[in-house]
Amino acid sequence: MTEQTPSGRDEWRRMLEQMLGPEAAEEAMRALEASGVDPEQFASVAGMPQNPQQMAAAMSQMRQILSADDGGASDWRIAHDVARQAAHTGGDPSVSAADAAKARSVLSVADLWLDAATDLPPSGGQQIAASRAEWVERTLPTWRAVAEPIATSVADALATMMSVDELPEEATAMLGGVDIGAMMRRLGALSFAMQVGQAAGTLAREVFGGTDTGLPLLPEPSLLLVPANLHEFAADLDAPEDEVWHFLAVREAAHARLFAHVPWLRGHLLGAVEQYARGIEIDLAHLEESVRSIDPTDMDQLRSALSGGIFSTQHTPSQEQALSRLETALALVEGWVEEVTANAVAPHLPHHVPLREMLRRRRAAGGPAEDTFHTLVGLELRPRRARDAASLWALVAREKGQDVRDALWSHPDVIPTAADLDEPAGFLDRRAFAAQVDQDVDAALAALLDGELGYEAGAAENDGGTGVGPDGGTAAGPDRVENDGGTQGGPDGTTGDGGSGDGPDGDRD
């Protein structure tokens, strides 16, 4: 006799009983049916498995996540899995031996060409040909550092908005006394981490190397190329694929030199992100309005809202300052790399000019990953003023030499400012004027110090000040010891011979 397969309803009941217990499971099933919701349709809201057994496994994992107290590590393990899945969308071919060898070759040649275009030495980093999934593995820790403080703010905002009093009775019964605020905090942090993972995985399908965003995503200096993405990019261009590989390898190597030999730059960039994140506040009114605008029966609308910027942010003055500093620094990095790359490849690649323009247009257009990170984190990952920065770097190199250009990276206080990018042509004149002012101030200060030192030397010749000398003169030692004819009274009120002074009783001798 053939064993009868349990109905879908029975499977869902059994799964809910394992999760909630018999009574709460019955309440949950009644609530679903009363709402006209099919369990399989319910599962499709978030793309969850429709098979009840698979759903039970997923919900079991979810219970473990919600009860975890590991500082958010479980959230980012799931974000990691989401990122890898997104990176695999559309395929993620393994790096072939031929592509790995080609990547190492073009990166080695890139360093040779760059030696003539910049005074910064090679990074000395490992040469890597990575799959899209490997790019995720190597960069996600930095994405976590960038986004984790904001994820915490999002989670706290959701916990503030939600309370048990706002839930239907059926949902309250299902919770069984669970702290809804704490649960929403965990769900909010998890949701945000997963969205960052999704965006990182999407970005893995677009990047050419480890430095395309301008942020130092790799934890240590390395030269990394993603061959699958280089193949796809080159297929749509008129330039030969070898030229495309060489051009992009030079850009990657130029970035690597900058991050390796400008030790303050990584901290400057990520520090601006951290300053922004510390001050983040969630616009609760906007969040509530976004939730109210969602039709809960429209599954597509719900999914779109959850992934499309429901968590809007307000920028404080401190955050605006941090974002301005970050965008200026990103523009300077991109502009320097663009200018140095152009100089390095000009003698070798006939199509270097159209390739440069192609990347400029690509940067201006952005992409889904950049849009996602701007929505989630509020950061402009693509520098908007890179063209102005490239003009400034070219001017300095032309007028003063590439050694002076590269020396501007020596300290964050001497790099060009946002105001300099507003008018690149006047940068050298402004710096020359400022240097002259500094010289004038230094000269005036030196003259002032020389005058003070002269006064002190002359005063020292008097050997300790003025007073009454033994002959009634005015030279006295530092202890002000009075001799005959002095006017200082002794401890008993008497003076020296011929002197005068009041005694303790006020009488004169």
Coordinates of C-alpha atoms in Angstrom, one line a residue:
M1 CA 0.0 0.0 0.0
T2 CA 1.4 3.4 -1.0
E3 CA 1.9 5.8 1.9
Q4 CA -0.2 8.9 1.6
T5 CA 1.8 12.1 1.3
P6 CA 0.7 14.6 4.0
S7 CA -1.2 17.6 2.8
G8 CA 0.5 21.0 2.6
R9 CA -1.7 22.2 5.5
D10 CA -0.6 19.4 7.7
E11 CA 3.0 20.0 6.9
W12 CA 2.7 23.7 7.8
R13 CA 0.8 22.8 11.0
R14 CA 3.6 20.4 12.0
M15 CA 6.3 23.0 11.3
L16 CA 4.5 25.7 13.3
E17 CA 3.9 23.3 16.2
Q18 CA 7.7 22.6 16.3
M19 CA 8.3 26.3 16.4
L20 CA 5.5 27.7 18.6
G21 CA 3.9 24.8 20.4
P22 CA 0.4 23.2 19.6
E23 CA -1.8 26.1 20.9
A24 CA 0.1 28.9 19.3
A25 CA 0.4 26.9 16.0
E26 CA -3.4 26.4 15.9
E27 CA -3.8 30.2 16.4
A28 CA -1.3 30.9 13.7
M29 CA -3.1 28.6 11.2
R30 CA -6.5 30.1 12.0
A31 CA -5.1 33.6 11.6
L32 CA -3.6 32.8 8.2
E33 CA -6.8 31.2 7.0
A34 CA -9.0 34.0 8.3
S35 CA -6.9 36.4 6.4
G36 CA -7.2 34.4 3.2
V37 CA -3.5 33.8 3.0
D38 CA -2.2 30.6 1.5
P39 CA 1.0 29.5 3.4
E40 CA 2.8 29.0 0.1
Q41 CA 1.9 32.6 -0.9
F42 CA 3.0 33.8 2.5
A43 CA 6.4 32.2 2.0
S44 CA 6.8 33.9 -1.3
V45 CA 6.8 37.4 0.2
A46 CA 10.5 37.2 1.0
G47 CA 11.4 34.6 -1.5
M48 CA 11.4 31.9 1.1
P49 CA 11.0 28.2 0.2
Q50 CA 7.4 27.2 -0.5
N51 CA 8.0 23.6 0.6
P52 CA 7.0 23.4 4.3
Q53 CA 9.9 21.1 5.2
Q54 CA 12.4 23.6 3.7
M55 CA 10.5 26.4 5.4
A56 CA 10.8 24.7 8.7
A57 CA 14.5 24.4 8.3
A58 CA 14.7 28.1 7.4
M59 CA 12.6 29.2 10.3
S60 CA 14.6 27.0 12.7
Q61 CA 17.7 28.9 11.5
M62 CA 15.8 32.1 11.9
R63 CA 15.0 31.3 15.6
Q64 CA 18.6 30.7 16.2
I65 CA 19.5 34.0 14.6
L66 CA 16.9 36.0 16.6
S67 CA 18.1 34.4 19.9
A68 CA 21.8 34.8 19.0
D69 CA 23.9 37.2 21.2
D70 CA 27.1 37.3 19.2
G71 CA 27.5 41.0 18.5
G72 CA 25.9 40.7 15.0
A73 CA 28.3 38.0 13.8
S74 CA 25.4 35.8 12.7
D75 CA 23.9 38.7 10.7
W76 CA 27.0 39.1 8.7
R77 CA 27.4 35.4 8.1
I78 CA 24.1 35.5 6.4
A79 CA 25.0 38.7 4.6
H80 CA 28.1 36.9 3.4
D81 CA 26.0 34.1 2.0
V82 CA 23.6 36.6 0.4
A83 CA 26.6 38.4 -1.2
R84 CA 28.0 35.2 -2.6
Q85 CA 24.6 34.2 -4.1
A86 CA 24.2 37.6 -5.7
A87 CA 27.8 37.3 -7.1
H88 CA 26.9 34.0 -8.7
T89 CA 23.7 35.4 -10.4
G90 CA 24.3 35.1 -14.1
G91 CA 27.2 32.8 -13.6
D92 CA 30.6 33.1 -11.9
P93 CA 33.2 31.1 -13.9
S94 CA 36.3 29.9 -12.1
V95 CA 39.5 31.7 -13.1
S96 CA 41.2 29.7 -15.7
A97 CA 45.0 29.1 -15.6
A98 CA 45.3 31.2 -18.8
D99 CA 43.4 34.1 -17.3
A100 CA 45.4 33.9 -14.0
A101 CA 48.6 34.0 -16.0
K102 CA 47.4 36.9 -18.1
A103 CA 46.3 38.9 -15.0
R104 CA 49.8 38.4 -13.5
S105 CA 51.4 39.5 -16.7
V106 CA 49.5 42.7 -17.3
L107 CA 49.9 43.7 -13.6
S108 CA 53.7 43.2 -13.9
V109 CA 53.8 45.3 -17.0
A110 CA 51.6 47.9 -15.4
D111 CA 54.2 48.5 -12.7
L112 CA 56.9 48.9 -15.3
W113 CA 54.9 51.5 -17.1
L114 CA 54.0 53.3 -13.9
D115 CA 57.6 53.7 -12.9
A116 CA 57.9 56.4 -15.5
A117 CA 54.7 58.2 -14.5
T118 CA 54.9 58.5 -10.7
D119 CA 57.5 58.8 -8.0
L120 CA 55.5 56.4 -5.8
P121 CA 57.1 52.9 -5.9
P122 CA 55.3 49.7 -6.6
S123 CA 53.0 48.5 -3.8
G124 CA 54.7 45.1 -3.4
G125 CA 51.4 43.5 -3.0
Q126 CA 50.3 40.0 -4.1
Q127 CA 48.9 39.7 -7.7
I128 CA 45.5 38.1 -7.6
A129 CA 43.1 36.9 -10.4
A130 CA 39.8 36.5 -8.5
S131 CA 36.4 35.2 -9.3
R132 CA 33.4 37.3 -8.3
A133 CA 32.8 35.2 -5.2
E134 CA 36.4 35.6 -4.2
W135 CA 36.1 39.3 -4.6
V136 CA 33.2 39.2 -2.1
E137 CA 35.3 37.1 0.3
R138 CA 38.2 39.6 0.2
T139 CA 36.1 42.8 0.4
L140 CA 33.1 42.1 2.6
P141 CA 34.9 42.7 5.9
T142 CA 35.5 46.3 4.9
W143 CA 31.8 46.7 3.8
R144 CA 30.9 45.4 7.2
A145 CA 33.0 48.0 8.9
V146 CA 31.5 50.7 6.7
A147 CA 27.8 49.6 7.2
E148 CA 27.7 48.1 10.7
P149 CA 27.2 51.3 12.7
I150 CA 24.4 52.3 10.4
A151 CA 22.8 48.9 10.7
T152 CA 22.7 49.4 14.4
S153 CA 20.9 52.7 14.0
V154 CA 18.4 51.2 11.7
A155 CA 17.7 48.4 14.1
D156 CA 17.3 50.8 17.0
A157 CA 14.8 52.8 15.0
L158 CA 12.7 49.8 14.2
A159 CA 12.7 48.7 17.8
T160 CA 11.6 52.2 18.9
M161 CA 8.7 52.2 16.4
M162 CA 7.3 48.7 17.2
S163 CA 5.6 47.7 20.5
V164 CA 3.5 44.8 21.5
D165 CA 0.5 47.1 21.9
E166 CA 0.5 47.7 18.1
L167 CA 0.3 44.0 17.2
P168 CA -2.8 42.0 16.5
E169 CA -3.9 39.6 19.3
E170 CA -3.0 36.6 17.1
A171 CA 0.5 37.9 16.6
T172 CA 0.8 38.6 20.4
A173 CA -0.2 35.1 21.2
M174 CA 2.3 33.7 18.8
L175 CA 5.1 35.7 20.4
G176 CA 4.5 34.1 23.7
G177 CA 6.0 36.9 25.8
V178 CA 8.9 37.6 23.5
D179 CA 10.3 41.1 23.7
I180 CA 9.1 42.6 20.5
G181 CA 11.5 45.5 20.7
A182 CA 14.5 43.3 21.0
M183 CA 13.1 41.0 18.2
M184 CA 12.6 44.0 15.8
R185 CA 16.1 45.2 16.7
R186 CA 17.5 41.9 15.6
L187 CA 15.4 41.7 12.5
G188 CA 16.3 45.3 11.6
A189 CA 20.1 44.6 11.9
L190 CA 19.7 41.4 10.0
S191 CA 17.7 43.0 7.2
F192 CA 20.2 45.8 6.8
A193 CA 23.1 43.4 6.8
M194 CA 21.4 41.3 4.1
Q195 CA 20.8 44.3 1.9
V196 CA 24.4 45.3 2.2
G197 CA 25.4 41.8 1.3
Q198 CA 23.1 41.9 -1.7
A199 CA 24.6 45.2 -2.9
A200 CA 28.2 43.9 -2.4
G201 CA 27.3 40.8 -4.4
T202 CA 25.9 42.9 -7.2
L203 CA 29.0 45.1 -7.2
A204 CA 31.1 41.9 -7.6
R205 CA 29.6 41.4 -11.0
E206 CA 30.7 44.9 -12.1
V207 CA 34.1 45.7 -10.7
F208 CA 37.4 45.2 -12.5
G209 CA 39.6 45.0 -9.4
G210 CA 39.8 45.8 -5.7
T211 CA 39.8 49.6 -5.9
D212 CA 37.1 50.6 -8.4
T213 CA 35.0 52.3 -5.7
G214 CA 37.9 54.5 -4.5
L215 CA 37.6 53.0 -1.1
P216 CA 40.5 50.7 0.1
L217 CA 38.3 47.6 0.2
L218 CA 41.2 45.1 0.4
P219 CA 42.6 44.8 4.0
E220 CA 46.2 44.8 2.8
P221 CA 48.0 46.1 -0.4
S222 CA 47.2 43.8 -3.3
L223 CA 46.7 44.0 -7.0
L224 CA 43.5 42.2 -7.9
L225 CA 41.7 41.7 -11.2
V226 CA 38.4 40.0 -11.9
P227 CA 38.9 38.3 -15.3
A228 CA 35.2 37.5 -15.9
N229 CA 34.3 41.2 -15.6
L230 CA 37.2 42.3 -17.8
H231 CA 36.1 39.8 -20.5
E232 CA 32.5 41.2 -20.5
F233 CA 33.6 44.8 -20.5
A234 CA 36.0 44.3 -23.4
A235 CA 33.4 42.5 -25.4
D236 CA 31.3 45.7 -25.8
L237 CA 34.3 47.9 -26.9
D238 CA 36.0 48.6 -30.2
A239 CA 39.5 48.4 -28.5
P240 CA 41.4 45.1 -28.5
E241 CA 40.9 43.1 -25.4
D242 CA 44.6 43.1 -24.6
E243 CA 44.6 46.9 -24.5
V244 CA 41.6 46.9 -22.2
W245 CA 43.3 44.5 -19.8
H246 CA 46.5 46.6 -19.8
F247 CA 44.6 49.8 -19.2
L248 CA 42.6 48.5 -16.3
A249 CA 45.7 46.8 -14.8
V250 CA 47.5 50.1 -14.8
R251 CA 44.6 51.7 -12.9
E252 CA 44.6 48.9 -10.4
A253 CA 48.3 49.2 -9.8
A254 CA 48.2 53.0 -9.5
H255 CA 45.5 52.7 -6.8
A256 CA 47.6 50.1 -5.0
R257 CA 50.7 52.3 -5.0
L258 CA 48.7 55.2 -3.6
F259 CA 47.1 53.1 -0.8
A260 CA 50.4 51.4 0.0
H261 CA 52.6 54.5 0.2
V262 CA 50.3 57.1 1.6
P263 CA 49.8 55.6 5.1
W264 CA 47.2 58.1 6.3
L265 CA 44.9 57.7 3.3
R266 CA 43.1 54.6 4.3
G267 CA 42.3 55.9 7.8
H268 CA 41.3 59.3 6.2
L269 CA 38.8 57.7 3.9
L270 CA 37.3 55.1 6.3
G271 CA 37.5 57.6 9.2
A272 CA 35.2 60.0 7.2
V273 CA 32.8 57.1 6.7
E274 CA 32.9 56.3 10.5
Q275 CA 32.3 59.9 11.4
Y276 CA 29.3 59.9 9.2
A277 CA 28.0 56.6 10.7
R278 CA 28.4 57.8 14.3
G279 CA 26.0 60.6 13.8
I280 CA 23.4 58.8 11.7
E281 CA 19.7 59.2 12.8
I282 CA 16.8 57.5 11.2
D283 CA 14.0 59.7 10.0
L284 CA 11.2 57.9 11.9
A285 CA 8.5 60.0 10.3
H286 CA 9.7 59.0 6.8
L287 CA 10.0 55.4 7.9
E288 CA 6.5 55.3 9.2
E289 CA 5.2 57.0 6.0
S290 CA 7.0 54.5 3.9
V291 CA 5.4 51.6 5.8
R292 CA 1.9 53.1 5.5
S293 CA 2.3 53.6 1.8
I294 CA 2.9 49.8 1.2
D295 CA -0.1 47.7 0.2
P296 CA 0.5 44.5 2.2
T297 CA -1.4 42.4 -0.3
D298 CA 1.0 43.5 -3.1
M299 CA 3.9 41.2 -2.8
D300 CA 6.0 42.9 -5.5
Q301 CA 5.5 46.3 -3.8
L302 CA 6.5 44.9 -0.4
R303 CA 9.7 43.4 -1.8
S304 CA 10.5 46.6 -3.7
A305 CA 10.0 48.8 -0.6
L306 CA 12.2 46.6 1.6
S307 CA 15.1 46.8 -0.9
G308 CA 14.6 50.3 -2.2
G309 CA 15.5 52.7 0.6
I310 CA 12.8 52.5 3.2
F311 CA 15.4 53.5 5.8
S312 CA 16.0 57.1 4.8
T313 CA 18.5 59.1 6.8
Q314 CA 18.9 62.7 8.0
H315 CA 22.3 64.3 7.7
T316 CA 23.6 66.3 10.7
P317 CA 26.1 69.2 10.1
S318 CA 28.9 66.8 11.3
Q319 CA 27.8 64.2 8.8
E320 CA 27.6 66.8 6.0
Q321 CA 31.2 67.8 6.8
A322 CA 32.3 64.1 6.8
L323 CA 30.6 63.4 3.5
S324 CA 32.2 66.5 1.9
R325 CA 35.6 65.4 3.1
L326 CA 35.0 61.9 1.8
E327 CA 33.8 63.0 -1.6
T328 CA 36.7 65.4 -2.0
A329 CA 39.2 62.7 -1.1
L330 CA 37.6 60.2 -3.4
A331 CA 37.7 62.7 -6.2
L332 CA 41.4 63.4 -5.5
V333 CA 42.2 59.6 -5.6
E334 CA 40.3 59.0 -8.8
G335 CA 41.7 62.1 -10.5
W336 CA 45.3 61.2 -9.5
V337 CA 44.8 57.6 -10.8
E338 CA 43.2 58.8 -14.0
E339 CA 46.0 61.3 -14.7
V340 CA 48.9 58.9 -13.8
T341 CA 47.3 56.1 -15.8
A342 CA 47.0 58.3 -18.9
N343 CA 50.6 59.3 -18.7
A344 CA 51.7 55.7 -18.1
V345 CA 49.8 54.1 -21.0
A346 CA 50.0 56.9 -23.6
P347 CA 53.2 55.5 -25.2
H348 CA 51.9 51.9 -25.3
L349 CA 48.2 51.8 -26.0
P350 CA 46.8 53.4 -29.1
H351 CA 43.2 53.4 -27.7
H352 CA 44.0 54.9 -24.4
V353 CA 42.0 58.1 -25.0
P354 CA 38.7 56.4 -25.9
L355 CA 39.3 54.0 -23.0
R356 CA 39.7 56.9 -20.6
E357 CA 36.5 58.5 -21.8
M358 CA 34.6 55.3 -21.6
L359 CA 35.5 54.9 -17.9
R360 CA 34.5 58.6 -17.3
R361 CA 31.1 57.9 -18.8
R362 CA 30.8 54.7 -16.8
R363 CA 31.7 56.5 -13.6
A364 CA 29.1 59.3 -14.4
A365 CA 26.4 56.8 -15.1
G366 CA 27.0 54.7 -12.0
G367 CA 25.2 51.4 -11.6
P368 CA 22.8 49.4 -9.5
A369 CA 25.4 48.7 -6.8
E370 CA 26.3 52.4 -6.4
D371 CA 22.6 53.4 -6.2
T372 CA 22.0 50.7 -3.6
F373 CA 24.9 51.8 -1.4
H374 CA 23.8 55.4 -1.7
T375 CA 20.3 54.5 -0.6
L376 CA 21.3 52.2 2.2
V377 CA 24.4 54.0 3.6
G378 CA 24.0 57.5 2.2
L379 CA 27.4 57.5 0.6
E380 CA 28.5 58.7 -2.9
L381 CA 30.9 55.9 -3.8
R382 CA 31.7 57.5 -7.1
P383 CA 33.5 60.8 -6.8
R384 CA 31.6 63.5 -8.6
R385 CA 34.5 65.9 -9.1
A386 CA 37.1 63.5 -10.5
R387 CA 37.5 65.4 -13.7
D388 CA 38.4 68.6 -11.9
A389 CA 40.8 66.7 -9.7
A390 CA 42.5 65.2 -12.8
S391 CA 42.9 68.7 -14.2
L392 CA 44.5 69.9 -11.0
W393 CA 47.0 67.0 -10.8
A394 CA 47.9 67.5 -14.5
L395 CA 48.5 71.2 -13.9
V396 CA 50.8 70.6 -10.9
A397 CA 52.8 68.0 -12.9
R398 CA 53.1 70.2 -15.9
E399 CA 54.2 73.3 -14.0
K400 CA 56.2 71.8 -11.1
G401 CA 56.9 68.2 -12.0
Q402 CA 55.5 64.9 -10.9
D403 CA 57.6 64.8 -7.8
V404 CA 55.8 68.0 -6.5
R405 CA 52.5 66.5 -7.6
D406 CA 53.1 63.3 -5.7
A407 CA 54.5 65.1 -2.7
L408 CA 51.1 66.7 -2.1
W409 CA 50.1 63.3 -0.7
S410 CA 52.6 63.6 2.1
H411 CA 50.1 64.8 4.7
P412 CA 46.3 65.4 4.8
D413 CA 46.9 69.0 5.6
V414 CA 48.6 69.7 2.2
I415 CA 46.3 67.8 -0.2
P416 CA 44.1 70.0 -2.4
T417 CA 40.8 71.1 -0.8
A418 CA 37.2 71.2 -2.1
A419 CA 37.8 74.9 -2.8
D420 CA 40.8 74.0 -4.9
L421 CA 38.6 71.7 -7.0
D422 CA 36.2 74.6 -7.6
E423 CA 39.0 76.4 -9.4
P424 CA 41.9 74.0 -10.3
A425 CA 43.6 76.6 -12.6
G426 CA 44.3 78.9 -9.6
F427 CA 45.7 76.2 -7.3
L428 CA 49.4 77.0 -7.7
D429 CA 48.9 80.7 -7.4
R430 CA 46.9 80.2 -4.2
R431 CA 49.5 77.9 -2.8
A432 CA 52.3 80.4 -3.7
F433 CA 50.5 83.2 -2.0
A434 CA 49.9 81.1 1.1
A435 CA 53.6 80.1 1.2
Q436 CA 54.6 83.8 0.9
V437 CA 52.3 84.7 3.8
D438 CA 53.8 81.9 5.9
Q439 CA 57.3 83.2 5.1
D440 CA 56.4 86.7 6.1
V441 CA 54.8 85.5 9.3
D442 CA 57.9 83.4 10.1
A443 CA 60.2 86.3 9.4
A444 CA 58.2 88.6 11.7
L445 CA 58.2 86.0 14.4
A446 CA 61.9 85.5 14.1
A447 CA 62.5 89.3 14.4
L448 CA 60.3 89.4 17.4
L449 CA 62.1 86.6 19.1
D450 CA 65.5 88.2 18.3
G451 CA 64.3 91.4 20.0
E452 CA 63.3 89.6 23.1
L453 CA 66.5 87.7 23.3
G454 CA 68.5 90.9 23.0
Y455 CA 66.5 92.5 25.9
E456 CA 67.2 89.5 28.1
A457 CA 70.9 89.5 27.4
G458 CA 71.1 93.2 28.2
A459 CA 69.2 92.7 31.4
A460 CA 71.5 89.9 32.5
E461 CA 74.5 92.3 32.5
N462 CA 73.0 94.2 35.4
D463 CA 73.5 91.1 37.6
G464 CA 70.2 90.9 39.2
G465 CA 68.2 94.1 39.3
T466 CA 68.3 97.4 41.3
G467 CA 68.5 98.4 44.9
V468 CA 70.5 100.5 47.4
G469 CA 74.3 99.9 47.3
P470 CA 76.8 100.5 50.1
D471 CA 77.5 104.0 48.8
G472 CA 73.9 104.9 48.4
G473 CA 73.8 103.8 44.7
T474 CA 71.1 101.7 43.0
A475 CA 72.8 98.4 42.3
A476 CA 71.8 95.6 44.6
G477 CA 72.0 91.8 44.4
P478 CA 69.0 89.5 43.9
D479 CA 68.6 88.9 47.6
R480 CA 68.0 92.6 48.2
V481 CA 70.5 92.7 51.1
E482 CA 70.6 96.3 52.2
N483 CA 73.9 97.8 53.5
D484 CA 74.7 100.9 55.6
G485 CA 72.5 103.7 54.4
G486 CA 69.8 101.3 53.1
T487 CA 66.2 101.8 53.8
Q488 CA 64.9 98.3 54.5
G489 CA 64.1 97.6 58.1
G490 CA 65.4 94.5 59.9
P491 CA 63.4 91.9 61.7
D492 CA 63.4 94.0 64.9
G493 CA 62.6 97.2 63.1
T494 CA 66.1 98.6 63.2
T495 CA 68.2 99.6 60.2
G496 CA 71.9 99.5 59.5
D497 CA 74.2 102.2 60.7
G498 CA 72.8 105.6 59.8
G499 CA 69.6 104.0 58.5
S500 CA 66.1 104.5 59.7
G501 CA 63.3 102.1 60.4
D502 CA 60.4 101.6 62.7
G503 CA 60.7 99.1 65.5
P504 CA 58.0 96.8 66.6
D505 CA 56.5 99.4 68.9
G506 CA 56.6 102.1 66.2
D507 CA 59.4 104.2 68.0
R508 CA 62.3 105.6 66.1
D509 CA 65.9 105.1 67.4

